[in-house]
mmCIF file of C-alpha atoms in Angstrom:
data_model
loop_
_atom_site.group_PDB
_atom_site.id
_atom_site.type_symbol
_atom_site.label_atom_id
_atom_site.label_comp_id
_atom_site.label_asym_id
_atom_site.label_seq_id
_atom_site.Cartn_x
_atom_site.Cartn_y
_atom_site.Cartn_z
ATOM 1 C CA MET K 1 -12.399 51.788 -43.898
ATOM 2 C CA THR K 2 -10.408 52.053 -41.135
ATOM 3 C CA LEU K 3 -6.476 52.494 -40.986
ATOM 4 C CA LEU K 4 -4.962 50.747 -37.569
ATOM 5 C CA ALA K 5 -1.547 51.966 -36.359
ATOM 6 C CA CYS K 6 0.496 48.835 -35.570
ATOM 7 C CA ASP K 7 4.042 50.156 -35.391
ATOM 8 C CA ARG K 8 5.012 53.326 -36.131
ATOM 9 C CA PRO K 9 8.703 53.792 -37.502
ATOM 10 C CA ALA K 10 10.902 55.863 -34.837
ATOM 11 C CA SER K 11 11.927 59.036 -35.707
ATOM 12 C CA GLY K 12 14.060 61.990 -34.525
ATOM 13 C CA PRO K 13 17.290 62.414 -32.928
ATOM 14 C CA GLY K 14 19.448 59.291 -32.635
ATOM 15 C CA HIS K 15 17.295 57.115 -35.334
ATOM 16 C CA ALA K 16 18.844 58.439 -38.656
ATOM 17 C CA THR K 17 16.619 55.592 -40.609
ATOM 18 C CA SER K 18 17.243 55.952 -44.611
ATOM 19 C CA GLN K 19 14.600 57.205 -46.665
ATOM 20 C CA PRO K 20 13.618 53.925 -48.395
ATOM 21 C CA VAL K 21 13.709 52.055 -44.913
ATOM 22 C CA ALA K 22 11.170 54.290 -42.999
ATOM 23 C CA GLU K 23 9.240 53.950 -46.088
ATOM 24 C CA ALA K 24 9.157 50.719 -46.360
ATOM 25 C CA LYS K 25 8.288 50.675 -42.112
ATOM 26 C CA ALA K 26 5.656 53.069 -42.898
ATOM 27 C CA SER K 27 3.316 51.682 -45.503
ATOM 28 C CA GLN K 28 3.744 48.247 -42.765
ATOM 29 C CA ALA K 29 2.630 50.591 -39.773
ATOM 30 C CA TYR K 30 -0.837 50.754 -40.512
ATOM 31 C CA VAL K 31 -3.285 48.022 -41.656
ATOM 32 C CA ALA K 32 -6.887 48.030 -43.596
ATOM 33 C CA TYR K 33 -9.638 47.189 -41.068
ATOM 34 C CA PRO K 34 -12.114 45.258 -41.844
ATOM 35 C CA THR K 35 -9.610 43.325 -44.505
ATOM 36 C CA HIS K 36 -12.087 39.850 -44.022
ATOM 37 C CA ALA K 37 -15.005 38.639 -42.789
ATOM 38 C CA LEU K 38 -16.153 39.216 -39.057
ATOM 39 C CA ARG K 39 -18.018 36.737 -36.954
ATOM 40 C CA LEU K 40 -21.380 37.651 -35.236
ATOM 41 C CA VAL K 41 -21.879 34.972 -32.050
ATOM 42 C CA ILE K 42 -26.013 35.369 -31.576
ATOM 43 C CA PRO K 43 -26.472 33.014 -28.461
ATOM 44 C CA PHE K 44 -29.730 32.203 -28.959
ATOM 45 C CA ALA K 45 -31.076 28.996 -31.064
ATOM 46 C CA ALA K 46 -31.490 29.629 -34.872
ATOM 47 C CA GLY K 47 -34.677 30.433 -36.316
ATOM 48 C CA GLY K 48 -35.593 32.549 -33.082
ATOM 49 C CA GLY K 49 -36.201 36.380 -32.570
ATOM 50 C CA ALA K 50 -32.502 37.228 -31.896
ATOM 51 C CA ASP K 51 -31.082 35.177 -34.454
ATOM 52 C CA ARG K 52 -32.997 36.905 -37.070
ATOM 53 C CA TRP K 53 -33.136 39.821 -35.462
ATOM 54 C CA GLY K 54 -29.228 39.792 -35.494
ATOM 55 C CA ARG K 55 -28.756 38.135 -39.087
ATOM 56 C CA PHE K 56 -30.585 41.023 -40.499
ATOM 57 C CA VAL K 57 -28.515 43.856 -38.433
ATOM 58 C CA ALA K 58 -25.199 41.898 -39.645
ATOM 59 C CA ALA K 59 -26.151 42.091 -43.208
ATOM 60 C CA LYS K 60 -26.511 45.900 -43.167
ATOM 61 C CA LEU K 61 -23.757 46.206 -40.923
ATOM 62 C CA GLY K 62 -21.772 43.966 -43.333
ATOM 63 C CA GLU K 63 -22.337 46.358 -46.098
ATOM 64 C CA GLN K 64 -21.357 49.634 -44.323
ATOM 65 C CA LEU K 65 -18.197 47.967 -43.842
ATOM 66 C CA GLY K 66 -17.452 46.352 -46.748
ATOM 67 C CA GLN K 67 -17.075 42.370 -45.321
ATOM 68 C CA PRO K 68 -19.742 39.984 -44.531
ATOM 69 C CA PHE K 69 -20.444 38.623 -40.950
ATOM 70 C CA ALA K 70 -21.045 34.829 -40.438
ATOM 71 C CA ILE K 71 -23.458 34.033 -38.155
ATOM 72 C CA GLU K 72 -22.192 31.402 -34.995
ATOM 73 C CA ASN K 73 -25.519 30.160 -32.867
ATOM 74 C CA VAL K 74 -24.148 29.424 -29.973
ATOM 75 C CA PRO K 75 -27.229 29.062 -27.545
ATOM 76 C CA GLY K 76 -27.624 27.687 -23.820
ATOM 77 C CA ARG K 77 -28.362 28.919 -20.580
ATOM 78 C CA GLY K 78 -30.127 32.092 -21.394
ATOM 79 C CA GLY K 79 -27.780 33.336 -23.594
ATOM 80 C CA ASN K 80 -24.730 32.435 -20.872
ATOM 81 C CA ASP K 81 -23.122 29.737 -23.376
ATOM 82 C CA GLY K 82 -22.598 32.418 -26.226
ATOM 83 C CA THR K 83 -21.608 35.267 -24.336
ATOM 84 C CA GLU K 84 -19.005 32.918 -22.630
ATOM 85 C CA VAL K 85 -17.544 32.431 -25.771
ATOM 86 C CA THR K 86 -17.419 35.484 -27.270
ATOM 87 C CA SER K 87 -15.448 36.602 -23.781
ATOM 88 C CA LYS K 88 -12.784 34.420 -24.438
ATOM 89 C CA ALA K 89 -12.092 35.614 -28.457
ATOM 90 C CA ALA K 90 -9.475 37.574 -29.682
ATOM 91 C CA GLY K 91 -9.773 40.881 -29.225
ATOM 92 C CA ASP K 92 -9.325 42.148 -32.875
ATOM 93 C CA GLY K 93 -12.454 43.270 -34.088
ATOM 94 C CA TYR K 94 -13.357 40.085 -36.358
ATOM 95 C CA THR K 95 -15.892 38.951 -33.250
ATOM 96 C CA LEU K 96 -18.692 40.238 -32.168
ATOM 97 C CA LEU K 97 -21.774 39.120 -29.371
ATOM 98 C CA LEU K 98 -25.540 39.997 -30.295
ATOM 99 C CA GLY K 99 -25.773 41.186 -26.787
ATOM 100 C CA SER K 100 -29.097 41.229 -24.525
ATOM 101 C CA THR K 101 -29.768 42.549 -21.405
ATOM 102 C CA GLY K 102 -30.214 38.937 -19.853
ATOM 103 C CA PRO K 103 -26.802 37.749 -20.032
ATOM 104 C CA LEU K 104 -25.138 41.231 -19.814
ATOM 105 C CA VAL K 105 -26.997 42.566 -16.968
ATOM 106 C CA VAL K 106 -29.855 40.333 -14.989
ATOM 107 C CA HIS K 107 -28.215 37.519 -15.036
ATOM 108 C CA ALA K 108 -25.576 39.156 -12.574
ATOM 109 C CA TRP K 109 -28.693 39.382 -10.636
ATOM 110 C CA THR K 110 -30.062 36.174 -11.177
ATOM 111 C CA TYR K 111 -27.723 33.467 -11.211
ATOM 112 C CA ASP K 112 -24.836 32.293 -8.447
ATOM 113 C CA HIS K 113 -21.901 32.508 -10.776
ATOM 114 C CA LEU K 114 -21.628 33.383 -14.357
ATOM 115 C CA PRO K 115 -18.207 32.351 -16.061
ATOM 116 C CA PHE K 116 -17.819 35.715 -17.550
ATOM 117 C CA ASP K 117 -17.497 38.931 -15.994
ATOM 118 C CA ALA K 118 -19.949 40.828 -17.757
ATOM 119 C CA GLU K 119 -18.651 44.764 -17.321
ATOM 120 C CA LYS K 120 -15.013 43.403 -17.593
ATOM 121 C CA ASP K 121 -14.656 40.730 -20.070
ATOM 122 C CA PHE K 122 -16.823 43.357 -22.916
ATOM 123 C CA VAL K 123 -16.586 46.551 -24.591
ATOM 124 C CA PRO K 124 -19.528 48.421 -26.052
ATOM 125 C CA VAL K 125 -20.045 48.812 -29.610
ATOM 126 C CA GLY K 126 -23.517 50.352 -29.780
ATOM 127 C CA LEU K 127 -26.527 49.711 -28.914
ATOM 128 C CA ILE K 128 -29.144 48.184 -31.779
ATOM 129 C CA GLU K 129 -32.977 48.842 -30.407
ATOM 130 C CA SER K 130 -34.829 48.545 -27.154
ATOM 131 C CA SER K 131 -38.907 47.205 -26.814
ATOM 132 C CA PRO K 132 -40.437 46.754 -23.650
ATOM 133 C CA LEU K 133 -41.711 43.376 -22.468
ATOM 134 C CA LEU K 134 -45.557 43.157 -22.856
ATOM 135 C CA LEU K 135 -48.177 41.410 -20.456
ATOM 136 C CA VAL K 136 -49.878 38.877 -22.456
ATOM 137 C CA VAL K 137 -52.723 36.563 -22.194
ATOM 138 C CA HIS K 138 -54.057 33.433 -24.635
ATOM 139 C CA ALA K 139 -57.016 34.495 -26.793
ATOM 140 C CA ASP K 140 -59.586 31.981 -25.330
ATOM 141 C CA VAL K 141 -58.585 33.848 -21.736
ATOM 142 C CA LYS K 142 -62.035 35.150 -20.087
ATOM 143 C CA ALA K 143 -60.214 38.314 -19.195
ATOM 144 C CA THR K 144 -59.792 41.501 -22.104
ATOM 145 C CA SER K 145 -58.255 43.683 -19.190
ATOM 146 C CA LEU K 146 -55.615 43.736 -16.249
ATOM 147 C CA GLN K 147 -58.560 43.729 -14.012
ATOM 148 C CA GLU K 148 -60.169 40.763 -15.721
ATOM 149 C CA LEU K 149 -56.944 38.618 -15.203
ATOM 150 C CA LEU K 150 -56.432 39.563 -11.296
ATOM 151 C CA ALA K 151 -59.907 38.839 -10.404
ATOM 152 C CA LEU K 152 -59.582 35.206 -12.260
ATOM 153 C CA ALA K 153 -56.357 34.657 -10.291
ATOM 154 C CA LYS K 154 -57.338 35.605 -7.354
ATOM 155 C CA ALA K 155 -60.665 33.648 -7.763
ATOM 156 C CA ASP K 156 -58.690 30.336 -8.944
ATOM 157 C CA PRO K 157 -54.991 30.793 -6.635
ATOM 158 C CA GLY K 158 -52.623 29.280 -7.915
ATOM 159 C CA GLN K 159 -54.061 27.895 -11.369
ATOM 160 C CA LEU K 160 -53.543 30.535 -13.823
ATOM 161 C CA SER K 161 -49.862 30.224 -14.814
ATOM 162 C CA PHE K 162 -47.285 32.055 -16.774
ATOM 163 C CA ALA K 163 -44.146 30.821 -18.809
ATOM 164 C CA THR K 164 -40.984 32.903 -18.748
ATOM 165 C CA ASN K 165 -37.798 31.924 -20.767
ATOM 166 C CA GLY K 166 -36.357 30.086 -18.134
ATOM 167 C CA ASN K 167 -35.269 30.781 -14.712
ATOM 168 C CA GLY K 168 -33.177 33.610 -14.137
ATOM 169 C CA SER K 169 -34.810 35.468 -16.919
ATOM 170 C CA PRO K 170 -35.033 38.861 -16.767
ATOM 171 C CA GLU K 171 -38.968 37.222 -18.315
ATOM 172 C CA GLN K 172 -39.317 35.628 -14.793
ATOM 173 C CA VAL K 173 -37.985 38.548 -13.145
ATOM 174 C CA ALA K 174 -41.200 40.214 -14.320
ATOM 175 C CA GLY K 175 -43.628 37.771 -13.865
ATOM 176 C CA GLU K 176 -42.263 37.028 -10.189
ATOM 177 C CA LEU K 177 -42.572 40.697 -9.330
ATOM 178 C CA PHE K 178 -45.915 41.358 -10.622
ATOM 179 C CA GLU K 179 -47.527 38.213 -8.676
ATOM 180 C CA ARG K 180 -45.703 39.520 -5.754
ATOM 181 C CA LEU K 181 -47.007 43.478 -5.792
ATOM 182 C CA ALA K 182 -50.325 41.868 -7.848
ATOM 183 C CA GLN K 183 -50.826 39.780 -4.847
ATOM 184 C CA VAL K 184 -52.069 37.063 -6.501
ATOM 185 C CA SER K 185 -50.583 33.211 -6.951
ATOM 186 C CA LEU K 186 -49.671 32.435 -10.670
ATOM 187 C CA ARG K 187 -48.068 28.765 -11.324
ATOM 188 C CA ASP K 188 -44.750 29.890 -12.902
ATOM 189 C CA VAL K 189 -43.537 27.123 -15.843
ATOM 190 C CA PRO K 190 -40.260 28.017 -16.739
ATOM 191 C CA TYR K 191 -38.812 26.907 -20.861
ATOM 192 C CA ASP K 192 -35.921 26.842 -22.448
ATOM 193 C CA GLY K 193 -35.888 29.842 -24.050
ATOM 194 C CA ALA K 194 -38.560 31.822 -25.426
ATOM 195 C CA GLY K 195 -39.404 29.997 -28.532
ATOM 196 C CA PRO K 196 -41.102 26.900 -26.558
ATOM 197 C CA ALA K 197 -42.627 29.599 -23.942
ATOM 198 C CA ARG K 198 -44.510 31.742 -26.855
ATOM 199 C CA LYS K 199 -45.558 28.280 -28.635
ATOM 200 C CA ASP K 200 -47.280 26.863 -25.754
ATOM 201 C CA LEU K 201 -48.964 30.245 -25.154
ATOM 202 C CA SER K 202 -50.465 30.631 -28.383
ATOM 203 C CA LYS K 203 -51.661 26.924 -27.827
ATOM 204 C CA GLY K 204 -53.366 27.846 -24.725
ATOM 205 C CA HIS K 205 -51.164 25.169 -22.553
ATOM 206 C CA VAL K 206 -50.307 28.674 -20.213
ATOM 207 C CA THR K 207 -52.256 31.953 -19.503
ATOM 208 C CA MET K 208 -50.005 34.521 -19.781
ATOM 209 C CA MET K 209 -46.781 35.849 -20.671
ATOM 210 C CA PHE K 210 -44.235 39.023 -20.183
ATOM 211 C CA ASP K 211 -43.119 38.646 -23.625
ATOM 212 C CA VAL K 212 -41.251 41.433 -25.604
ATOM 213 C CA CYS K 213 -43.232 43.262 -27.426
ATOM 214 C CA LYS K 214 -40.987 43.170 -31.174
ATOM 215 C CA ALA K 215 -41.226 38.868 -30.613
ATOM 216 C CA ALA K 216 -44.894 39.283 -28.933
ATOM 217 C CA MET K 217 -46.013 41.622 -32.077
ATOM 218 C CA GLY K 218 -46.896 38.849 -34.839
ATOM 219 C CA ALA K 219 -49.362 36.716 -32.415
ATOM 220 C CA VAL K 220 -51.096 40.040 -31.201
ATOM 221 C CA GLN K 221 -51.430 40.834 -34.579
ATOM 222 C CA GLU K 222 -53.276 37.346 -35.127
ATOM 223 C CA ARG K 223 -55.240 37.514 -32.551
ATOM 224 C CA ARG K 224 -53.434 34.615 -30.979
ATOM 225 C CA GLN K 225 -52.900 36.710 -28.287
ATOM 226 C CA ARG K 226 -54.182 39.389 -26.324
ATOM 227 C CA PRO K 227 -51.751 42.691 -24.824
ATOM 228 C CA LEU K 228 -53.343 43.736 -21.426
ATOM 229 C CA ALA K 229 -50.256 45.309 -20.251
ATOM 230 C CA VAL K 230 -47.166 47.171 -21.622
ATOM 231 C CA ALA K 231 -44.008 46.823 -18.733
ATOM 232 C CA ASP K 232 -43.098 50.892 -19.567
ATOM 233 C CA GLY K 233 -44.021 54.261 -18.648
ATOM 234 C CA ASP K 234 -45.248 55.230 -22.105
ATOM 235 C CA ARG K 235 -47.576 52.993 -24.126
ATOM 236 C CA ALA K 236 -45.969 51.148 -27.260
ATOM 237 C CA LYS K 237 -46.505 53.359 -30.388
ATOM 238 C CA ARG K 238 -48.091 50.130 -32.320
ATOM 239 C CA LEU K 239 -50.585 49.076 -29.709
ATOM 240 C CA PRO K 240 -51.840 52.818 -28.579
ATOM 241 C CA GLY K 241 -54.923 51.296 -27.247
ATOM 242 C CA VAL K 242 -53.293 48.847 -24.287
ATOM 243 C CA PRO K 243 -52.364 51.335 -20.943
ATOM 244 C CA THR K 244 -49.052 50.635 -19.097
ATOM 245 C CA LEU K 245 -48.436 48.936 -16.231
ATOM 246 C CA THR K 246 -47.725 52.247 -14.495
ATOM 247 C CA GLU K 247 -51.327 53.691 -15.559
ATOM 248 C CA LEU K 248 -53.018 50.691 -13.908
ATOM 249 C CA GLY K 249 -51.119 51.114 -10.326
ATOM 250 C CA PHE K 250 -47.819 48.906 -11.174
ATOM 251 C CA PRO K 251 -45.108 52.125 -11.459
ATOM 252 C CA GLU K 252 -42.357 49.336 -10.102
ATOM 253 C CA ILE K 253 -42.505 47.665 -13.493
ATOM 254 C CA ARG K 254 -40.630 49.364 -15.926
ATOM 255 C CA MET K 255 -38.388 47.177 -18.349
ATOM 256 C CA ARG K 256 -37.488 47.080 -21.458
ATOM 257 C CA ILE K 257 -35.157 44.083 -23.539
ATOM 258 C CA TRP K 258 -32.403 45.753 -25.587
ATOM 259 C CA THR K 259 -30.169 44.339 -28.101
ATOM 260 C CA GLY K 260 -26.256 45.697 -28.960
ATOM 261 C CA LEU K 261 -23.226 44.520 -30.085
ATOM 262 C CA PHE K 262 -20.290 44.075 -27.964
ATOM 263 C CA ALA K 263 -16.482 43.360 -28.707
ATOM 264 C CA PRO K 264 -14.106 40.865 -26.481
ATOM 265 C CA ARG K 265 -12.397 43.059 -23.977
ATOM 266 C CA GLY K 266 -9.289 44.712 -25.940
ATOM 267 C CA THR K 267 -10.434 45.599 -28.462
ATOM 268 C CA PRO K 268 -8.500 48.962 -30.121
ATOM 269 C CA SER K 269 -10.737 51.816 -29.583
ATOM 270 C CA VAL K 270 -10.312 52.677 -33.602
ATOM 271 C CA VAL K 271 -11.598 49.690 -34.418
ATOM 272 C CA VAL K 272 -15.033 49.747 -31.802
ATOM 273 C CA GLU K 273 -14.959 53.476 -33.300
ATOM 274 C CA THR K 274 -15.360 52.364 -36.705
ATOM 275 C CA LEU K 275 -17.876 49.824 -35.924
ATOM 276 C CA ASN K 276 -19.743 52.517 -33.966
ATOM 277 C CA ALA K 277 -19.760 54.588 -36.610
ATOM 278 C CA ALA K 278 -21.187 51.842 -39.155
ATOM 279 C CA LEU K 279 -23.794 50.580 -36.688
ATOM 280 C CA ARG K 280 -25.421 54.480 -36.249
ATOM 281 C CA ARG K 281 -24.764 54.620 -40.049
ATOM 282 C CA VAL K 282 -27.457 51.425 -40.238
ATOM 283 C CA LEU K 283 -30.254 53.146 -37.684
ATOM 284 C CA GLU K 284 -30.039 56.003 -39.329
ATOM 285 C CA ASP K 285 -31.605 54.394 -42.835
ATOM 286 C CA GLY K 286 -34.799 54.988 -43.136
ATOM 287 C CA ASP K 287 -36.120 51.355 -44.090
ATOM 288 C CA VAL K 288 -34.372 49.886 -40.862
ATOM 289 C CA ARG K 289 -35.817 52.567 -38.248
ATOM 290 C CA ARG K 290 -38.866 51.673 -39.576
ATOM 291 C CA THR K 291 -38.389 48.159 -39.391
ATOM 292 C CA ILE K 292 -37.734 48.444 -35.636
ATOM 293 C CA GLU K 293 -40.284 50.797 -34.825
ATOM 294 C CA ASP K 294 -43.129 48.420 -36.802
ATOM 295 C CA VAL K 295 -42.097 45.993 -34.039
ATOM 296 C CA GLY K 296 -42.833 48.298 -31.302
ATOM 297 C CA GLY K 297 -38.822 48.893 -31.108
ATOM 298 C CA GLU K 298 -37.118 52.108 -30.414
ATOM 299 C CA PRO K 299 -33.382 52.495 -32.258
ATOM 300 C CA MET K 300 -31.385 52.830 -29.729
ATOM 301 C CA PRO K 301 -28.087 54.902 -31.837
ATOM 302 C CA MET K 302 -25.252 55.483 -29.135
ATOM 303 C CA SER K 303 -21.418 56.437 -28.677
ATOM 304 C CA PRO K 304 -19.965 53.249 -26.657
ATOM 305 C CA GLU K 305 -19.159 56.150 -23.471
ATOM 306 C CA GLU K 306 -23.084 56.797 -23.861
ATOM 307 C CA VAL K 307 -24.076 52.833 -24.008
ATOM 308 C CA ALA K 308 -21.176 52.564 -21.107
ATOM 309 C CA GLY K 309 -23.553 54.715 -18.846
ATOM 310 C CA PHE K 310 -26.481 53.767 -20.181
ATOM 311 C CA LEU K 311 -25.396 49.992 -19.071
ATOM 312 C CA ALA K 312 -24.605 51.247 -15.569
ATOM 313 C CA ALA K 313 -27.853 52.416 -15.200
ATOM 314 C CA GLU K 314 -30.057 49.499 -16.091
ATOM 315 C CA ARG K 315 -28.008 47.295 -13.600
ATOM 316 C CA ALA K 316 -28.898 49.592 -10.941
ATOM 317 C CA HIS K 317 -32.181 49.220 -12.715
ATOM 318 C CA TRP K 318 -32.259 45.395 -12.864
ATOM 319 C CA GLN K 319 -30.724 44.780 -9.394
ATOM 320 C CA GLN K 320 -33.306 46.750 -7.834
ATOM 321 C CA LEU K 321 -36.087 44.625 -9.632
ATOM 322 C CA VAL K 322 -34.618 41.142 -8.814
ATOM 323 C CA ARG K 323 -34.205 42.290 -5.267
ATOM 324 C CA ASP K 324 -38.341 43.276 -5.082
ATOM 325 C CA SER K 325 -39.414 40.062 -7.365
ATOM 326 C CA GLY K 326 -37.826 37.853 -4.335
ATOM 327 C CA VAL K 327 -36.747 35.340 -7.446
ATOM 328 C CA SER K 328 -34.348 32.558 -6.880
ATOM 329 C CA ARG K 329 -30.958 32.160 -7.816
ATOM 330 C CA VAL K 330 -30.118 29.875 -10.386
ATOM 331 C CA ASN K 331 -27.845 27.464 -9.397
ATOM 332 C CA GLY K 332 -24.490 27.213 -10.284
ATOM 333 C CA PRO K 333 -21.647 26.826 -11.527
ATOM 334 C CA LEU K 334 -22.295 27.182 -15.128
#
């Protein structure tokens, strides 16, 4: 438990404070943190992948801090609604955001206007994990390789469809960039969230989807979906037989989706350091690491300063990807 300096008693020449009064002030100069439950805002629907992931980490983090987390789901507009809510919360260390690639990086380049400033309104606490996007097709699609999929697309332009989490999402950027670089015509089918998109893909209502590896693994293992390529420079450890898009001639398409904890601006640095240390202890736990790795993810323990550098690189990377994809901006205001 961390003790926060609030109001140190004055001392030195010109401050002749009696010992009992000085001791009383000193006893009030520090406040234990945390002293009560914390709030984690998850900007996606309950029951989805982000919700399950957020609850899992919050439970482990609560054990480290000695206080529970109250989970608040605020879904809407690709994670923007919940991110906005958190940006307006007090920076007292008791409200955190389960932040992710879309609202905190990609949407700056795919939306006309955002009701928050991802760079100014949040303080990075720490990253949790990162997972590459995976190009998957419905199990009945007559393609067992990317080359066969491209042949189908070229033989029947505009008939194959790709699902996305919604307009302006990282997954839409991936699909549009793939379509442009592969010189094929695909039908973009945006959904209101990843859950409905995955459901329709598993039912065969759409042909393909760029989905985050950790979310797609279940359907892949159950053979409802077939993975054709990993949007990364290295193959996924859980899918060693699936080639990367770099290997297949598309080195430009390197896209990973990450999650992390963020606090509203103004949160004291000592609180951020306490939360970061607790989160890193969670990620060092063998069971937690295995849980992340079993679904194709990679634990990402970092200091707040390292996260800030990581985010700067991500913003430059995704800005280029969005520009190259030619994806249309989502009209604001939001």
